[in-house]
Short mmCIF file of C-alpha atoms in Angstrom, two decimals:
data_model
loop_
_atom_site.label_atom_id
_atom_site.label_comp_id
_atom_site.label_asym_id
_atom_site.label_seq_id
_atom_site.Cartn_x
_atom_site.Cartn_y
_atom_site.Cartn_z
CA UNK A 714 -1.29 -3.11 2.42
CA UNK A 715 -1.89 -6.49 3.92
CA UNK A 716 -5.26 -7.83 4.94
CA UNK A 717 -6.29 -10.30 7.62
CA UNK A 718 -7.39 -13.78 6.58
CA UNK A 719 -11.09 -12.93 6.55
CA UNK A 720 -10.60 -10.01 4.17
CA UNK A 721 -7.90 -11.72 2.11
CA UNK A 722 -10.32 -14.48 1.24
CA UNK A 723 -12.42 -12.01 -0.72
CA UNK A 724 -9.90 -9.79 -2.55
CA UNK A 725 -8.73 -10.31 -6.41
CA UNK A 726 -7.87 -8.65 -11.13
CA UNK A 727 -9.37 -8.00 -15.01
CA UNK A 728 -11.25 -5.79 -17.55
CA UNK A 729 -10.18 -4.51 -20.95
CA UNK A 730 -7.10 -4.49 -23.13
CA UNK A 731 -5.51 -1.14 -23.87
CA UNK A 732 -5.77 -0.04 -27.46
CA UNK A 733 -2.67 0.98 -29.39
CA UNK A 734 -3.80 4.58 -29.02
CA UNK A 735 -3.97 4.21 -25.25
CA UNK A 736 -0.47 2.78 -25.17
CA UNK A 737 0.86 5.97 -26.71
CA UNK A 738 -0.25 7.85 -23.58
CA UNK A 739 2.30 6.06 -21.43
CA UNK A 740 5.55 7.82 -20.49
CA UNK A 741 8.63 6.84 -22.47
CA UNK A 742 10.85 7.29 -19.42
CA UNK A 743 10.24 6.52 -15.78
CA UNK A 744 11.93 8.57 -13.05
CA UNK A 745 11.99 7.49 -9.44
CA UNK A 746 12.66 9.24 -6.08
CA UNK A 747 16.34 9.87 -5.53
CA UNK A 748 16.62 12.47 -2.75
CA UNK A 749 15.41 12.63 0.84
CA UNK A 750 14.48 15.75 2.74
CA UNK A 751 15.77 14.62 6.14
CA UNK A 752 17.25 11.75 8.10
CA UNK A 753 14.92 9.02 9.32
CA UNK A 754 14.74 8.81 13.09
CA UNK A 755 11.78 6.51 13.50
CA UNK A 756 8.71 4.93 12.00
CA UNK A 757 4.97 4.63 12.43
CA UNK A 758 2.85 1.47 12.52
CA UNK A 759 -0.84 1.70 11.70
CA UNK A 760 -2.93 -0.70 13.74
CA UNK A 761 -6.26 -1.51 12.09
CA UNK A 762 -7.83 -2.74 15.33
CA UNK A 763 -10.70 -5.20 15.18
CA UNK A 764 -14.13 -3.89 14.23
CA UNK A 765 -15.91 -7.13 15.19
CA UNK A 766 -14.44 -7.00 18.69
CA UNK A 767 -14.94 -3.25 19.05
CA UNK A 768 -11.19 -2.50 19.12
CA UNK A 769 -10.36 0.91 17.65
CA UNK A 770 -7.41 1.40 15.37
CA UNK A 771 -4.32 3.19 16.61
CA UNK A 772 -0.90 4.51 15.70
CA UNK A 773 2.41 3.37 17.22
CA UNK A 774 5.68 5.30 16.96
CA UNK A 775 9.09 3.61 17.19
CA UNK A 776 12.11 5.81 17.98
CA UNK A 777 15.39 4.55 16.48
CA UNK A 778 17.58 6.35 19.02
CA UNK A 779 15.88 5.09 22.18
CA UNK A 780 14.77 1.75 20.77
CA UNK A 781 11.36 2.25 22.37
CA UNK A 782 7.89 2.10 20.89
CA UNK A 783 5.06 4.38 22.00
CA UNK A 784 1.53 3.01 21.51
CA UNK A 785 -1.58 5.06 20.77
CA UNK A 786 0.31 8.24 19.93
CA UNK A 787 -2.65 9.60 17.96
CA UNK A 788 -4.90 9.23 20.99
CA UNK A 789 -2.28 10.81 23.26
CA UNK A 790 -1.93 13.84 20.98
CA UNK A 791 -5.60 14.34 20.15
CA UNK A 792 -7.53 13.02 23.15
CA UNK A 793 -9.63 10.59 21.13
CA UNK A 794 -9.35 7.23 19.42
CA UNK A 795 -8.21 7.05 15.81
CA UNK A 796 -11.37 5.24 14.70
CA UNK A 797 -12.45 2.07 12.96
CA UNK A 798 -10.11 0.26 10.58
CA UNK A 799 -7.31 2.66 9.65
CA UNK A 800 -5.52 1.10 6.71
CA UNK A 801 -2.62 3.19 5.48
CA UNK A 802 -0.34 6.10 6.28
CA UNK A 803 2.33 8.23 4.65
CA UNK A 804 4.56 11.12 5.65
CA UNK A 805 4.73 13.95 3.13
CA UNK A 806 6.44 17.24 3.86
CA UNK A 807 5.61 18.31 7.41
CA UNK A 808 2.49 16.20 7.72
CA UNK A 809 1.26 12.68 8.28
CA UNK A 810 -1.75 11.36 6.36
CA UNK A 811 -3.82 8.39 7.53
CA UNK A 812 -6.78 6.66 5.89
CA UNK A 813 -9.46 5.52 8.36
CA UNK A 814 -11.51 3.28 6.12
CA UNK A 815 -14.72 2.65 8.03
CA UNK A 816 -14.94 6.29 9.12
CA UNK A 817 -14.61 7.57 5.51
CA UNK A 818 -11.91 9.91 6.78
CA UNK A 819 -8.34 10.94 6.05
CA UNK A 820 -6.61 12.31 9.13
CA UNK A 821 -3.98 15.00 8.46
CA UNK A 822 -1.52 15.40 11.34
CA UNK A 823 1.43 17.62 12.12
CA UNK A 824 4.44 15.32 11.76
CA UNK A 825 6.17 16.59 14.90
CA UNK A 826 3.27 16.92 17.34
CA UNK A 827 0.85 14.42 15.72
CA UNK A 828 -1.97 16.84 16.47
CA UNK A 829 -4.77 16.98 13.93
CA UNK A 830 -4.34 19.64 11.25
CA UNK A 831 -7.41 18.68 9.27
CA UNK A 832 -9.89 15.84 9.08
CA UNK A 833 -10.89 15.19 5.46
CA UNK A 834 -14.22 13.43 5.03
CA UNK A 835 -13.91 11.58 1.73
CA UNK A 836 -17.68 11.33 1.24
CA UNK A 837 -17.85 15.14 1.39
CA UNK A 838 -15.24 15.35 -1.36
CA UNK A 839 -16.46 12.55 -3.64
CA UNK A 840 -20.06 11.94 -2.61
CA UNK A 841 -21.71 9.24 -0.53
CA UNK A 842 -21.11 6.53 -3.14
CA UNK A 843 -17.68 7.24 -4.59
CA UNK A 844 -16.17 8.52 -1.35
CA UNK A 845 -16.71 5.46 0.81
CA UNK A 846 -13.87 3.46 2.31
CA UNK A 847 -10.61 5.28 1.56
CA UNK A 848 -7.83 2.71 1.24
CA UNK A 849 -4.29 3.64 0.14
CA UNK A 850 -2.22 6.82 -0.25
CA UNK A 851 0.51 8.23 -2.46
CA UNK A 852 2.06 11.71 -2.68
CA UNK A 853 4.11 13.72 -5.18
CA UNK A 854 4.34 17.17 -6.76
CA UNK A 855 2.55 18.91 -3.90
CA UNK A 856 -0.49 16.64 -3.95
CA UNK A 857 -1.74 13.62 -2.04
CA UNK A 858 -3.69 10.91 -3.84
CA UNK A 859 -6.03 8.38 -2.26
CA UNK A 860 -8.09 5.43 -3.49
CA UNK A 861 -11.67 4.72 -2.43
CA UNK A 862 -13.77 1.63 -2.96
CA UNK A 863 -16.83 3.40 -4.39
CA UNK A 864 -18.58 0.20 -5.47
CA UNK A 865 -17.98 -1.36 -8.88
CA UNK A 866 -16.06 1.68 -10.11
CA UNK A 867 -13.77 3.04 -7.44
CA UNK A 868 -12.07 6.40 -7.44
CA UNK A 869 -8.70 8.08 -7.17
CA UNK A 870 -8.79 11.58 -5.69
CA UNK A 871 -6.19 14.34 -5.73
CA UNK A 872 -5.97 16.90 -2.92
CA UNK A 873 -3.64 19.84 -2.44
CA UNK A 874 -1.48 19.96 0.68
CA UNK A 875 -2.28 23.49 1.82
CA UNK A 876 -6.07 23.87 1.75
CA UNK A 877 -6.63 20.08 1.56
CA UNK A 878 -9.27 20.62 -1.09
CA UNK A 879 -10.20 18.15 -3.80
CA UNK A 880 -8.57 19.28 -7.04
CA UNK A 881 -9.38 16.34 -9.35
CA UNK A 882 -10.76 12.82 -9.23
CA UNK A 883 -10.89 9.86 -11.61
CA UNK A 884 -13.04 6.75 -11.95
CA UNK A 885 -10.89 3.64 -12.08
CA UNK A 886 -11.60 -0.10 -11.75
CA UNK A 887 -13.45 -2.09 -9.15
CA UNK A 888 -12.35 -1.74 -5.50
CA UNK A 889 -8.97 -0.01 -5.97
CA UNK A 890 -6.21 -0.63 -3.43
CA UNK A 891 -2.53 0.19 -4.00
CA UNK A 892 -1.40 3.33 -5.81
CA UNK A 893 1.98 4.64 -6.93
CA UNK A 894 3.28 7.01 -9.58
CA UNK A 895 6.05 8.82 -11.36
CA UNK A 896 6.45 12.60 -11.81
CA UNK A 897 7.78 12.48 -15.38
CA UNK A 898 6.34 15.18 -17.64
CA UNK A 899 3.76 16.25 -15.08
CA UNK A 900 3.05 12.87 -13.59
CA UNK A 901 1.38 9.51 -14.05
CA UNK A 902 -0.37 7.27 -11.55
CA UNK A 903 -0.72 3.49 -11.45
CA UNK A 904 -3.49 1.79 -9.49
CA UNK A 905 -4.33 -1.78 -8.49
CA UNK A 906 -8.05 -2.55 -8.75
CA UNK A 907 -8.71 -5.67 -6.66
CA UNK A 908 -12.34 -6.36 -7.69
CA UNK A 909 -12.89 -7.37 -4.06
CA UNK A 910 -11.84 -10.96 -4.43
CA UNK A 911 -13.93 -11.96 -7.41
CA UNK A 912 -10.96 -12.89 -9.57
CA UNK A 913 -11.18 -10.21 -12.24
CA UNK A 914 -9.19 -7.23 -11.03
CA UNK A 915 -7.48 -4.68 -13.26
CA UNK A 916 -4.79 -2.04 -13.24
CA UNK A 917 -5.35 1.62 -14.14
CA UNK A 918 -2.98 4.14 -15.66
CA UNK A 919 -3.76 7.85 -15.11
CA UNK A 920 -2.11 10.59 -17.17
CA UNK A 921 -1.98 13.67 -14.93
CA UNK A 922 -1.11 15.91 -17.87
CA UNK A 923 -4.62 15.67 -19.29
CA UNK A 924 -7.07 18.12 -17.78
CA UNK A 925 -10.06 16.19 -19.12
CA UNK A 926 -10.25 13.47 -16.49
CA UNK A 927 -12.57 11.38 -18.67
CA UNK A 928 -9.77 11.07 -21.24
CA UNK A 929 -6.89 10.47 -18.85
CA UNK A 930 -7.62 7.00 -17.44
CA UNK A 931 -6.78 3.69 -19.09
CA UNK A 932 -7.93 0.60 -17.21
CA UNK A 933 -6.79 -2.80 -18.43
CA UNK A 934 -6.64 -6.44 -17.54
CA UNK A 935 -3.28 -8.18 -17.39
CA UNK A 936 -2.99 -11.84 -18.34
CA UNK A 937 -1.88 -13.86 -15.32
CA UNK A 938 -3.00 -11.31 -12.71
CA UNK A 939 -6.19 -11.93 -10.74
CA UNK A 940 -6.08 -9.90 -7.54
CA UNK A 941 -3.61 -6.96 -7.57
CA UNK A 942 -3.02 -5.32 -4.22
CA UNK A 943 0.28 -3.40 -4.45
CA UNK A 944 1.87 -1.63 -7.42
CA UNK A 945 5.46 -0.51 -7.97
CA UNK A 946 7.62 1.24 -10.57
CA UNK A 947 11.23 0.05 -10.60
CA UNK A 948 13.90 0.42 -13.24
CA UNK A 949 11.35 1.58 -15.80
CA UNK A 950 9.21 -1.53 -15.27
CA UNK A 951 5.79 -1.99 -13.68
CA UNK A 952 5.28 -4.57 -10.94
CA UNK A 953 2.21 -5.87 -9.12
CA UNK A 954 1.78 -7.98 -6.01
CA UNK A 955 -1.02 -10.31 -7.06
CA UNK A 956 -2.79 -12.26 -4.31
CA UNK A 957 -4.01 -14.81 -6.85
CA UNK A 958 -7.13 -16.72 -5.89
CA UNK A 959 -8.61 -18.77 -3.05
CA UNK A 960 -10.36 -22.12 -3.20
CA UNK A 961 -14.10 -21.81 -2.75
CA UNK A 962 -14.21 -24.62 -0.19
CA UNK A 963 -12.33 -25.10 3.12
CA UNK A 964 -9.50 -24.66 3.80
CA UNK A 965 -9.75 -21.87 1.16
CA UNK A 966 -6.15 -22.38 0.09
CA UNK A 967 -4.51 -19.46 -1.71
CA UNK A 968 -2.54 -19.98 -4.93
CA UNK A 969 -1.31 -18.08 -7.98
CA UNK A 970 0.07 -15.25 -5.87
CA UNK A 971 3.40 -13.53 -6.46
CA UNK A 972 5.36 -10.43 -7.35
CA UNK A 973 4.70 -10.09 -11.08
CA UNK A 974 6.29 -7.91 -13.72
CA UNK A 975 3.95 -6.50 -16.34
CA UNK A 976 5.03 -7.19 -19.91
CA UNK A 977 3.47 -5.25 -22.79
CA UNK A 978 2.91 -6.98 -26.09
CA UNK A 979 1.66 -5.48 -29.33
CA UNK A 980 -1.96 -5.30 -28.25
CA UNK A 981 -2.24 -6.57 -24.69
CA UNK A 982 -0.51 -6.93 -21.34
CA UNK A 983 0.75 -10.11 -19.75
CA UNK A 984 2.78 -10.82 -16.61
CA UNK A 985 5.61 -12.97 -15.40
CA UNK A 986 6.12 -14.00 -11.79
CA UNK A 987 9.54 -12.90 -10.59
CA UNK A 988 9.35 -13.79 -6.88
CA UNK A 989 6.98 -15.60 -4.51
CA UNK A 990 5.02 -12.96 -2.59
CA UNK A 991 1.88 -12.02 -0.74
CA UNK A 992 3.39 -8.63 0.17
CA UNK A 993 6.45 -6.66 -0.92
CA UNK A 994 8.55 -3.56 -0.30
CA UNK A 995 10.88 -1.77 -2.72
CA UNK A 996 14.22 -0.08 -2.00
CA UNK A 997 16.76 1.08 -4.61
CA UNK A 998 15.35 -1.24 -7.29
CA UNK A 999 15.51 -4.17 -4.88
CA UNK A 1000 12.34 -5.93 -3.77
CA UNK A 1001 11.90 -7.67 -0.45
CA UNK A 1002 8.95 -10.04 -0.34
CA UNK A 1003 7.07 -12.12 2.19
CA UNK A 1004 5.32 -15.19 0.83
CA UNK A 1005 2.61 -16.31 3.25
CA UNK A 1006 -0.25 -17.75 1.16
CA UNK A 1007 -3.32 -18.64 3.19
CA UNK A 1008 -3.44 -22.33 3.98
CA UNK A 1009 0.19 -22.99 3.00
CA UNK A 1010 1.58 -23.14 6.54
CA UNK A 1011 5.21 -22.14 5.92
CA UNK A 1012 6.25 -18.51 5.40
CA UNK A 1013 9.23 -17.69 3.18
CA UNK A 1014 11.14 -14.47 2.47
CA UNK A 1015 12.84 -13.35 -0.73
CA UNK A 1016 15.06 -10.67 -2.17
CA UNK A 1017 14.58 -9.87 -5.87
CA UNK A 1018 17.18 -7.76 -7.68
CA UNK A 1019 18.66 -7.69 -11.19
CA UNK A 1020 16.26 -10.33 -12.43
CA UNK A 1021 17.04 -12.86 -9.72
CA UNK A 1022 15.03 -13.94 -6.66
CA UNK A 1023 17.00 -15.30 -3.68
CA UNK A 1024 15.42 -16.80 -0.60
CA UNK A 1025 16.47 -15.07 2.63
CA UNK A 1026 17.33 -17.47 5.41
CA UNK A 1027 16.96 -16.82 9.13
CA UNK A 1028 14.15 -14.27 8.89
CA UNK A 1029 10.93 -15.09 10.70
CA UNK A 1030 7.75 -13.59 12.12
CA UNK A 1031 4.71 -15.52 13.29
CA UNK A 1032 1.87 -14.05 11.23
CA UNK A 1033 3.12 -11.38 8.76
CA UNK A 1034 0.81 -8.40 8.16
CA UNK A 1035 2.90 -5.58 6.67
CA UNK A 1036 6.38 -4.88 5.32
CA UNK A 1037 8.46 -1.82 4.48
CA UNK A 1038 12.09 -0.74 4.06
CA UNK A 1039 13.59 2.38 5.58
CA UNK A 1040 14.54 4.48 2.52
CA UNK A 1041 17.81 5.62 4.13
CA UNK A 1042 19.16 2.71 6.18
CA UNK A 1043 17.80 -0.04 3.97
CA UNK A 1044 16.66 -1.93 7.07
CA UNK A 1045 13.63 -4.15 6.62
CA UNK A 1046 10.65 -4.02 8.99
CA UNK A 1047 7.97 -6.72 9.11
CA UNK A 1048 4.84 -6.47 11.28
CA UNK A 1049 3.07 -9.50 12.67
CA UNK A 1050 0.05 -10.56 14.66
CA UNK A 1051 0.98 -12.17 17.97
CA UNK A 1052 0.24 -15.81 18.66
CA UNK A 1053 -2.19 -16.88 21.36
CA UNK A 1054 -2.48 -20.61 21.93
CA UNK A 1055 -0.43 -21.20 18.81
CA UNK A 1056 -2.77 -19.20 16.54
CA UNK A 1057 -2.66 -15.65 15.21
CA UNK A 1058 -4.60 -13.34 17.50
CA UNK A 1059 -6.67 -10.51 16.08
CA UNK A 1060 -7.52 -9.09 19.50
CA UNK A 1061 -4.09 -8.58 21.07
CA UNK A 1062 -1.19 -6.27 20.28
CA UNK A 1063 1.08 -7.23 17.42
CA UNK A 1064 4.80 -6.67 17.01
CA UNK A 1065 7.41 -5.55 14.46
CA UNK A 1066 10.82 -7.05 13.82
CA UNK A 1067 13.67 -5.09 12.26
CA UNK A 1068 16.18 -6.85 10.00
CA UNK A 1069 19.41 -5.68 8.40
CA UNK A 1070 19.81 -5.81 4.63
CA UNK A 1071 21.37 -9.27 4.91
CA UNK A 1072 18.40 -10.60 6.88
CA UNK A 1073 19.76 -10.53 10.44
CA UNK A 1074 17.33 -9.49 13.17
CA UNK A 1075 18.26 -6.15 14.74
CA UNK A 1076 15.34 -5.34 17.03
CA UNK A 1077 11.75 -6.15 17.98
CA UNK A 1078 9.05 -3.90 19.42
CA UNK A 1079 5.32 -4.05 20.12
CA UNK A 1080 2.58 -2.27 18.18
CA UNK A 1081 -1.21 -2.13 18.14
CA UNK A 1082 -3.83 -4.70 17.21
CA UNK A 1083 -3.94 -5.74 13.57
CA UNK A 1084 -0.87 -3.94 12.15
CA UNK A 1085 -1.67 -3.02 8.55
CA UNK A 1086 0.97 -0.51 7.45
CA UNK A 1087 4.51 0.62 8.28
CA UNK A 1088 5.77 4.03 7.14
CA UNK A 1089 8.67 6.33 8.02
CA UNK A 1090 8.91 9.88 9.33
CA UNK A 1091 10.93 11.13 6.40
CA UNK A 1092 9.66 12.17 2.98
CA UNK A 1093 10.89 11.44 -0.51
CA UNK A 1094 11.85 14.49 -2.55
CA UNK A 1095 11.44 14.08 -6.31
CA UNK A 1096 14.08 15.66 -8.52
#
C-alpha cells in the first residue's frame, strides 16, 4: 500500500527481540505460490478518494483485451458509492475483497458481476476498539486475513470464505499495515506494524498451527527498520519495505527508506538495504521498486534479483502511488496521481501506466482519485 504525502509523514518500526525459544517456532522451509487458477484478463485499481474534499473511493477495472478502463464499477454494480478511504483489494477464488478503512468494512464481491456478496463490519467481528480501520489483506488455505489499526496493539483477523465468519484473531504490534504468509505446515503469517509514523515499528510472526492464539504471535523489532509498510517472502528470505523517517521540520524530508532483507543473528534481527524503495512488487523472486522519498524530487525505479539491484531506465510516472506485477505476464503496473499546475492533485482522477518486463511503456489508462492499490482478477493457487 502507498499513502499520500499527508499520511506518509506520520507512518514508521520497533519493540522486542525474539528469544531463542521464539525463533524455534519459525518454519524451516518457505514455500511460495507456484500455480494459477486461471488466465489474467484484467486488473482492478482501488481509488481511495479524498475524505477532506468529500470524494468517495471507487474501483476501476481495466480490460486487457479491449485496452479500456471502466471507472466506478462498484457503484455501477451496486447502485451506491464504495465509501470513504478504501485501501486495499485482493481476488481470491470467485470473489473480490476490499477494505474500506474509514467505514470499518470489508466488501465481498462476486468476481464476475462485482455485486456485493457480503459486507463484513470489522467492528462487529473484533469490537469497537480492535476492529477499527481495516487496512491490508492476504488470503491462503481457504481463509482471508486482514489487519486493523486497533490503537497501540492492532489486530490480524482470520475469516472463512463461505460464511465469512471470524474464525481467529491475534493481537500484533502498533498500527499494522502489510501482511503476507506461507502455507508450510499449516501456515505462517508475517505482518508489518508501522507504529503510525513514530519511528518504532515492528514485525510480527504468527504461527497458524497453534490453536492458542496467545502463544502463536512473536512481535520483534529489527535493527535498521523504522517504519515497515510492506512485507514479502522470497527465496526463503523475509523482506520489508521500510519508509524510514521524516524530518520534524519543513520540508519534512524522508530518508532511511528502502527494500530491506531481514537477517537473523543469534539473538536478534537486523536488516540490510538491498534496493532503494518507497514501494515494491514481487514476481518470481524478482522485486520491482519505486523510490520516491518525500522531498527528494527525483523518482527512480529498480529491479532487484539474485542479490543485485539495477536501475531501470525510461520508466516514469508523475506521482507514484501504487505498484504491482501481473503474476502471469510479468508486466509492471504503476499508478499515479495526475498533475495539476505542475503539482500532484488529490482531487482529480489518477492514471496507471503499464510497462513490459524490460521497462518499456505498453499502455496508459485513467483510474479514480487517489489510487492506492492495484490487484488482478486471477488468484494464486498454493500447492
